[in-house]
PDB file of C-alpha atoms in Angstrom:
ATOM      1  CA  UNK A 823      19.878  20.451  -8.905  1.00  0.00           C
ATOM      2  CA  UNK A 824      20.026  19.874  -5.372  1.00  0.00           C
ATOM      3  CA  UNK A 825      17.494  16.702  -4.073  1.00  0.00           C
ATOM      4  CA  UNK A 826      15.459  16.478  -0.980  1.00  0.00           C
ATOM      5  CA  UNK A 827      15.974  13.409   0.465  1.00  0.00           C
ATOM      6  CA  UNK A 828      14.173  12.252   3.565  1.00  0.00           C
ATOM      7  CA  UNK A 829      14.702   9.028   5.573  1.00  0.00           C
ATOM      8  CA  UNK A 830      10.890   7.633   7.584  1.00  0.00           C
ATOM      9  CA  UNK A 831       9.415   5.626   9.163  1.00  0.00           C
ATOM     10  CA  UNK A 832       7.668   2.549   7.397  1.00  0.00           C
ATOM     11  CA  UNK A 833       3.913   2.979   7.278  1.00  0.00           C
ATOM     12  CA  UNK A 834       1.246   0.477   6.194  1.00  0.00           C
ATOM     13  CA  UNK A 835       0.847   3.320   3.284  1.00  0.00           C
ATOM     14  CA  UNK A 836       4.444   1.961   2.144  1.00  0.00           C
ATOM     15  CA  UNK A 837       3.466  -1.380   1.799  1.00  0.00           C
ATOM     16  CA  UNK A 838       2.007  -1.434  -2.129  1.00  0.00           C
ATOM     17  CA  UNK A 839       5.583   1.006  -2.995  1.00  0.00           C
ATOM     18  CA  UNK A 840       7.693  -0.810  -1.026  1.00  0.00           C
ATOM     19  CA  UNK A 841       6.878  -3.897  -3.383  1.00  0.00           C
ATOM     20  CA  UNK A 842       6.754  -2.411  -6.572  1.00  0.00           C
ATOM     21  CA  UNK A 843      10.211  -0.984  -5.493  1.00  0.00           C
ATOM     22  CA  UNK A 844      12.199  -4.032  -4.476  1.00  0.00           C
ATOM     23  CA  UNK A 845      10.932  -5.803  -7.483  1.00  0.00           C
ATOM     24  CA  UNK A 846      12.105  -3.100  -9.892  1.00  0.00           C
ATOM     25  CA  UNK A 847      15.542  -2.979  -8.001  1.00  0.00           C
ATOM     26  CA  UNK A 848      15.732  -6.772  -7.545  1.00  0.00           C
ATOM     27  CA  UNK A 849      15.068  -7.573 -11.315  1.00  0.00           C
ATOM     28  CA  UNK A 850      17.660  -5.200 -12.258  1.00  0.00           C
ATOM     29  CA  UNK A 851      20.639  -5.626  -9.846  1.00  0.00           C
ATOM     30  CA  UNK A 852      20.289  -9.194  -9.060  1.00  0.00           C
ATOM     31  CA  UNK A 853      19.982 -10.614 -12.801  1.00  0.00           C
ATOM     32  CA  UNK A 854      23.577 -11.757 -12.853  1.00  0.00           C
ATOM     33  CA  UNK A 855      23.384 -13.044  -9.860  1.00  0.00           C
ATOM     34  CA  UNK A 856      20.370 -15.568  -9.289  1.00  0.00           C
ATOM     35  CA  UNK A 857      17.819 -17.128 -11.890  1.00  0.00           C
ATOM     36  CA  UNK A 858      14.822 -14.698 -12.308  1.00  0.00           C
ATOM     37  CA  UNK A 859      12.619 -17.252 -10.592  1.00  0.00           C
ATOM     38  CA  UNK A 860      14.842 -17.550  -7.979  1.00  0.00           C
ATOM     39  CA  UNK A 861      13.927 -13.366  -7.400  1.00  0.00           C
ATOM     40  CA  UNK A 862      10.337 -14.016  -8.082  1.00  0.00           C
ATOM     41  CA  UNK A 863      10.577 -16.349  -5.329  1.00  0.00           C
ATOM     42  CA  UNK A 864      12.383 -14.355  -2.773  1.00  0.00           C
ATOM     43  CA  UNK A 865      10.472 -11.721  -3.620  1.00  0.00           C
ATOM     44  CA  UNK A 866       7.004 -12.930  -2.957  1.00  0.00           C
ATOM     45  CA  UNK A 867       8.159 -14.109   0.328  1.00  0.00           C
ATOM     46  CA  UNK A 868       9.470 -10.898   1.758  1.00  0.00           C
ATOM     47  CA  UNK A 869       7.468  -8.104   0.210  1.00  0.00           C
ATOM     48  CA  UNK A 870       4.195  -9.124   1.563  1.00  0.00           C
ATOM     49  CA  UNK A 871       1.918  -6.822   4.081  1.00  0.00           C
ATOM     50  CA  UNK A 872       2.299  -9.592   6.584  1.00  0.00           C
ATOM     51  CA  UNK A 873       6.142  -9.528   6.620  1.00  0.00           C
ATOM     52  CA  UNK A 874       6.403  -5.701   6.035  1.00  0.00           C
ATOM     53  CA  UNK A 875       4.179  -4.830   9.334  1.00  0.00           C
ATOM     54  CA  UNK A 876       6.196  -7.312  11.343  1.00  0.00           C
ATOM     55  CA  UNK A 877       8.150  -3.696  11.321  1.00  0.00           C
ATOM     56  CA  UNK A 878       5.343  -1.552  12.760  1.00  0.00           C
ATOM     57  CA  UNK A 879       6.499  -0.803  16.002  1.00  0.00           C
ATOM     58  CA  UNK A 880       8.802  -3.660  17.005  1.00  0.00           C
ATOM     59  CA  UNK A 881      10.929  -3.008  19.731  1.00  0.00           C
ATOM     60  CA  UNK A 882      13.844  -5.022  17.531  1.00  0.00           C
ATOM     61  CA  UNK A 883      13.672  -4.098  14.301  1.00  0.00           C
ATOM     62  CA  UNK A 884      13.062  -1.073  12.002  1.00  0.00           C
ATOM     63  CA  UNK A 885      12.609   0.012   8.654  1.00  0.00           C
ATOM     64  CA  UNK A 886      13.075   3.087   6.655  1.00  0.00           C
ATOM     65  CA  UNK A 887      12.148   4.323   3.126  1.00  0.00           C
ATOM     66  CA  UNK A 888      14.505   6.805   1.689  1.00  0.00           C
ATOM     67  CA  UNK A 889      12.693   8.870  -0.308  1.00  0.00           C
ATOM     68  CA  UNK A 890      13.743  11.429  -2.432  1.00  0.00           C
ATOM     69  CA  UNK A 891      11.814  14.229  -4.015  1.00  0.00           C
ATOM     70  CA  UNK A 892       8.876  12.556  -2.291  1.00  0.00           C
ATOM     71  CA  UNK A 893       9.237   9.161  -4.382  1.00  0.00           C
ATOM     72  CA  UNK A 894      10.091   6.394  -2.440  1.00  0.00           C
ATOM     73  CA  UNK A 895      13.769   5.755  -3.876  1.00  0.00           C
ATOM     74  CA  UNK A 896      15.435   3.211  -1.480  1.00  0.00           C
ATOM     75  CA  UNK A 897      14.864   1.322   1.626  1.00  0.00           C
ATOM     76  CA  UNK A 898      17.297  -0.072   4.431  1.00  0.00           C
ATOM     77  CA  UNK A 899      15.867  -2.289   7.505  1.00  0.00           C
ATOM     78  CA  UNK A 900      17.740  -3.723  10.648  1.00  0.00           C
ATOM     79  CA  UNK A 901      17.398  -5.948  13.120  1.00  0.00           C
ATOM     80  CA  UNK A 902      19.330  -7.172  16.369  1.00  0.00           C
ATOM     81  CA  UNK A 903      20.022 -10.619  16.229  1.00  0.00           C
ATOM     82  CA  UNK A 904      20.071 -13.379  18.483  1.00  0.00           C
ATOM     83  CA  UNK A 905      24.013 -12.684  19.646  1.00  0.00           C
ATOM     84  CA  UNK A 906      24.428  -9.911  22.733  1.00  0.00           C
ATOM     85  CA  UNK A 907      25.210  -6.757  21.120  1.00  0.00           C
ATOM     86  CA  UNK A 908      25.235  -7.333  17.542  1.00  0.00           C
ATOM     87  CA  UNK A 909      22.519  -5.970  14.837  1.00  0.00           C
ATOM     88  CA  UNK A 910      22.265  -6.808  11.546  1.00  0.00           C
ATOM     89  CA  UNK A 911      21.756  -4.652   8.507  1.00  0.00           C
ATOM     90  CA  UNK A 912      19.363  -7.004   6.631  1.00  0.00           C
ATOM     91  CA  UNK A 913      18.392  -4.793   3.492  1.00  0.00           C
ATOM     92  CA  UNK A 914      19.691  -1.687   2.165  1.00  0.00           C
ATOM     93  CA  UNK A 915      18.293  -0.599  -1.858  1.00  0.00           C
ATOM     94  CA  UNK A 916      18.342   1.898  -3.743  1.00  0.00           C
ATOM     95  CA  UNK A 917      17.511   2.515  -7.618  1.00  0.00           C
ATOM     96  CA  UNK A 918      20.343   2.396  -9.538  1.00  0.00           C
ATOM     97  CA  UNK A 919      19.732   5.566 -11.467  1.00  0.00           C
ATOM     98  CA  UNK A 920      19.954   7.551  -8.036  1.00  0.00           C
ATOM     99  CA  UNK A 921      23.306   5.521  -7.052  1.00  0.00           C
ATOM    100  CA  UNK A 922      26.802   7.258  -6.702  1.00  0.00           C
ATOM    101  CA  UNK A 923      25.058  10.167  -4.821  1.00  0.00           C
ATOM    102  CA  UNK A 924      25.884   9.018  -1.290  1.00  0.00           C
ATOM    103  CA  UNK A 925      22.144   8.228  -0.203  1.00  0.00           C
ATOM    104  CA  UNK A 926      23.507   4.709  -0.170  1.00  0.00           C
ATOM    105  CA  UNK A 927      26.028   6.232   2.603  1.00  0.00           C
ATOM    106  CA  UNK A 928      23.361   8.028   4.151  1.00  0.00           C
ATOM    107  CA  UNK A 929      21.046   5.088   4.769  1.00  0.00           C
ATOM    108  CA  UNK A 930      24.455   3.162   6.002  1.00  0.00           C
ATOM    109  CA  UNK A 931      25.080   5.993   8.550  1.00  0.00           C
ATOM    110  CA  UNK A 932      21.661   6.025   9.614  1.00  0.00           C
ATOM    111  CA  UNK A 933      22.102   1.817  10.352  1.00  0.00           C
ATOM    112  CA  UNK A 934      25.192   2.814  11.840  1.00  0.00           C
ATOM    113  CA  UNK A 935      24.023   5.411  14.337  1.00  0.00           C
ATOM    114  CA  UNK A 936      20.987   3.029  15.284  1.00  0.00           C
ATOM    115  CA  UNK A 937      23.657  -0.242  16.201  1.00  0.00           C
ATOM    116  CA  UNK A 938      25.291   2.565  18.503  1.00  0.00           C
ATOM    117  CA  UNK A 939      22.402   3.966  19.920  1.00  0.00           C
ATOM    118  CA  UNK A 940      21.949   0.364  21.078  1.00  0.00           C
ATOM    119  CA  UNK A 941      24.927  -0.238  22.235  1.00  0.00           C
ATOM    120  CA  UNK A 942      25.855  -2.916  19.711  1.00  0.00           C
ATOM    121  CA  UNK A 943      29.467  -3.609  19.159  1.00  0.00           C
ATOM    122  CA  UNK A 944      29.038  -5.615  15.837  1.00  0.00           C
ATOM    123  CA  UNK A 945      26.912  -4.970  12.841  1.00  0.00           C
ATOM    124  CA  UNK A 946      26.766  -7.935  10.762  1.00  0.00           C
ATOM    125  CA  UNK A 947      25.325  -8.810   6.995  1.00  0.00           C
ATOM    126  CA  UNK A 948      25.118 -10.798   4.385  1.00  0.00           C
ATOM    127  CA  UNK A 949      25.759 -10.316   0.659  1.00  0.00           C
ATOM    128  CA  UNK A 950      25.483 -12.797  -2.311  1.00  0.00           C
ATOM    129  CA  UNK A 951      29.315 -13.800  -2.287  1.00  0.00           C
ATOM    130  CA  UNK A 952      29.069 -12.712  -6.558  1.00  0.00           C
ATOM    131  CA  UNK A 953      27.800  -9.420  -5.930  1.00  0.00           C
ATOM    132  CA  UNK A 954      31.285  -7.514  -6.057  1.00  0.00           C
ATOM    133  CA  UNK A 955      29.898  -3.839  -5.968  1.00  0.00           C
ATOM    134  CA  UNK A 956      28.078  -4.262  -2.779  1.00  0.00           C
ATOM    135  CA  UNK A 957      31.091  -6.050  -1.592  1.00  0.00           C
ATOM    136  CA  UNK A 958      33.348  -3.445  -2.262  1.00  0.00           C
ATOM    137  CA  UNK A 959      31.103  -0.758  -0.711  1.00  0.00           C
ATOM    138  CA  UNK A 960      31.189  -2.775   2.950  1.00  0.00           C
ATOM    139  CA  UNK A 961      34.714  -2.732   2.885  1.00  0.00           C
ATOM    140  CA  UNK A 962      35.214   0.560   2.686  1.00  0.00           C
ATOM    141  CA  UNK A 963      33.137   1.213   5.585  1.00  0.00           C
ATOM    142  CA  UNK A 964      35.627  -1.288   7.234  1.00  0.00           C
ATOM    143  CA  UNK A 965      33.183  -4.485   6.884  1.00  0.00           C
ATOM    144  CA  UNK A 966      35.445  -7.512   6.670  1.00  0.00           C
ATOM    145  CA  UNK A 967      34.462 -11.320   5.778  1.00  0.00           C
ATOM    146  CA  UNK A 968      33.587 -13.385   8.653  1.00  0.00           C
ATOM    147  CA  UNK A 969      32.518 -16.637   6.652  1.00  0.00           C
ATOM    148  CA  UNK A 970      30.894 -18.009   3.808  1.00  0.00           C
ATOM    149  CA  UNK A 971      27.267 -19.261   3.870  1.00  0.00           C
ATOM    150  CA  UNK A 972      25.236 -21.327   1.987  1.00  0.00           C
ATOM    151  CA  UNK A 973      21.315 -21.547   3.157  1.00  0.00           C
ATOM    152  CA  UNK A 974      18.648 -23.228   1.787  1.00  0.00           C
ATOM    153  CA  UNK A 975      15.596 -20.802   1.197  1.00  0.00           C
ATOM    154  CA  UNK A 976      13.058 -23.372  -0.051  1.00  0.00           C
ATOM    155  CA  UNK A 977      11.905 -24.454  -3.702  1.00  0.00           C
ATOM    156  CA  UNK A 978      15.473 -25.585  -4.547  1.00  0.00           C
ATOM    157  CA  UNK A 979      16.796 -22.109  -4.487  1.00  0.00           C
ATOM    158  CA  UNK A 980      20.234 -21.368  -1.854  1.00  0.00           C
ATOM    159  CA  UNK A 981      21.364 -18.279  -0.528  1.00  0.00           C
ATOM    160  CA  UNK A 982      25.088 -18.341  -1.410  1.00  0.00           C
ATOM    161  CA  UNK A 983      26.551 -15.210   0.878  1.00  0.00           C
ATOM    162  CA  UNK A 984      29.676 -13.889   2.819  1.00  0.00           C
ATOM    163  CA  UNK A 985      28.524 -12.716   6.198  1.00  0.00           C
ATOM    164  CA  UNK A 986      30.463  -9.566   6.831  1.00  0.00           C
ATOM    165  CA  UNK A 987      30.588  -8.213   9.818  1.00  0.00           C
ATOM    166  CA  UNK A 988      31.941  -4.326  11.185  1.00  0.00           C
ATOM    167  CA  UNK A 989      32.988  -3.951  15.011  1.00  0.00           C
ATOM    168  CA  UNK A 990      30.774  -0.895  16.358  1.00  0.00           C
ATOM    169  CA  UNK A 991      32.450  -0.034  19.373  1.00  0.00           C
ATOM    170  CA  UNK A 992      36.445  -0.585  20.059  1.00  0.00           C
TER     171      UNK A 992
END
């Protein structure tokens, strides 16, 4: 069965789904990873309607909900940074039922196209240095290590991540 799968705009309509969404994906792919209050807490800090329409027409950042079948499925959001010519890929989800069927790629692609459209020459993330899936998926789109991180979010949790970063334009 072939699946429609559309890529928009976030709306404040999003908001509520956009939520429940990263909390189901969260609880289930980051469990191994970080403490459940640790997600709890990173969750309630970026979900929120406050953070979310920080997105709303910015001239520097954009997000999009992937949704397939008409269910919101996935999101991906991006940013340029600080640095000249360099965006970063800050989230990219999707459920892990729907995974292995290259909408993964297809958000990615869409990132991709939007660093070039602005001209960047580096797109740059950052990835929980434990999570070896996602890790393995940057590298073969030709994302190498840069350096390790470790950031203090707050509330005793750390953020313990490999920035990767992929050159955009040779």
């Amino acid at each position: 069965m072939k699946r429609h799968a559309t890529l928009d705009f976030l709306t404040t309509h999003d908001f509520h789904a956009i939520a429940e969404l990263g909390a189901a994906i969260w609880r289930q792919h980051f469990i191994s990873m970080i403490t459940r209050e640790q997600i709890d807490y990173m969750l309630a800090s970026r979900y929120t309607p406050e953070k979310l329409s920080r997105y709303l027409d910015a001239p520097d950042r954009w997000f999009r909900v992937l949704r397939v079948d008409g269910k919101p499925s996935g999101y991906c959001s991006y940013a340029l940074t600080d640095k000249s010519g360099e965006m970063k890929l800050e989230q990219l989800y999707l459920l892990e039922e729907l995974r292995g069927q290259g909408l993964g790629g297809r958000m990615m692609d869409e990132v991709e196209a939007a660093a070039r459209a602005k001209g960047c020459a580096t797109l740059m993330l950052t990835v929980n240095r434990h999570n070896a899936g996602s890790i393995a998926v940057y590298e073969k789109r030709g994302f190498t290590v840069r350096e390790q991180v470790v950031a203090d979010i707050g509330n005793g949790f750390v953020m313990d991540d490999y920035v990767m970063v992929k050159k955009m334009i040779e």
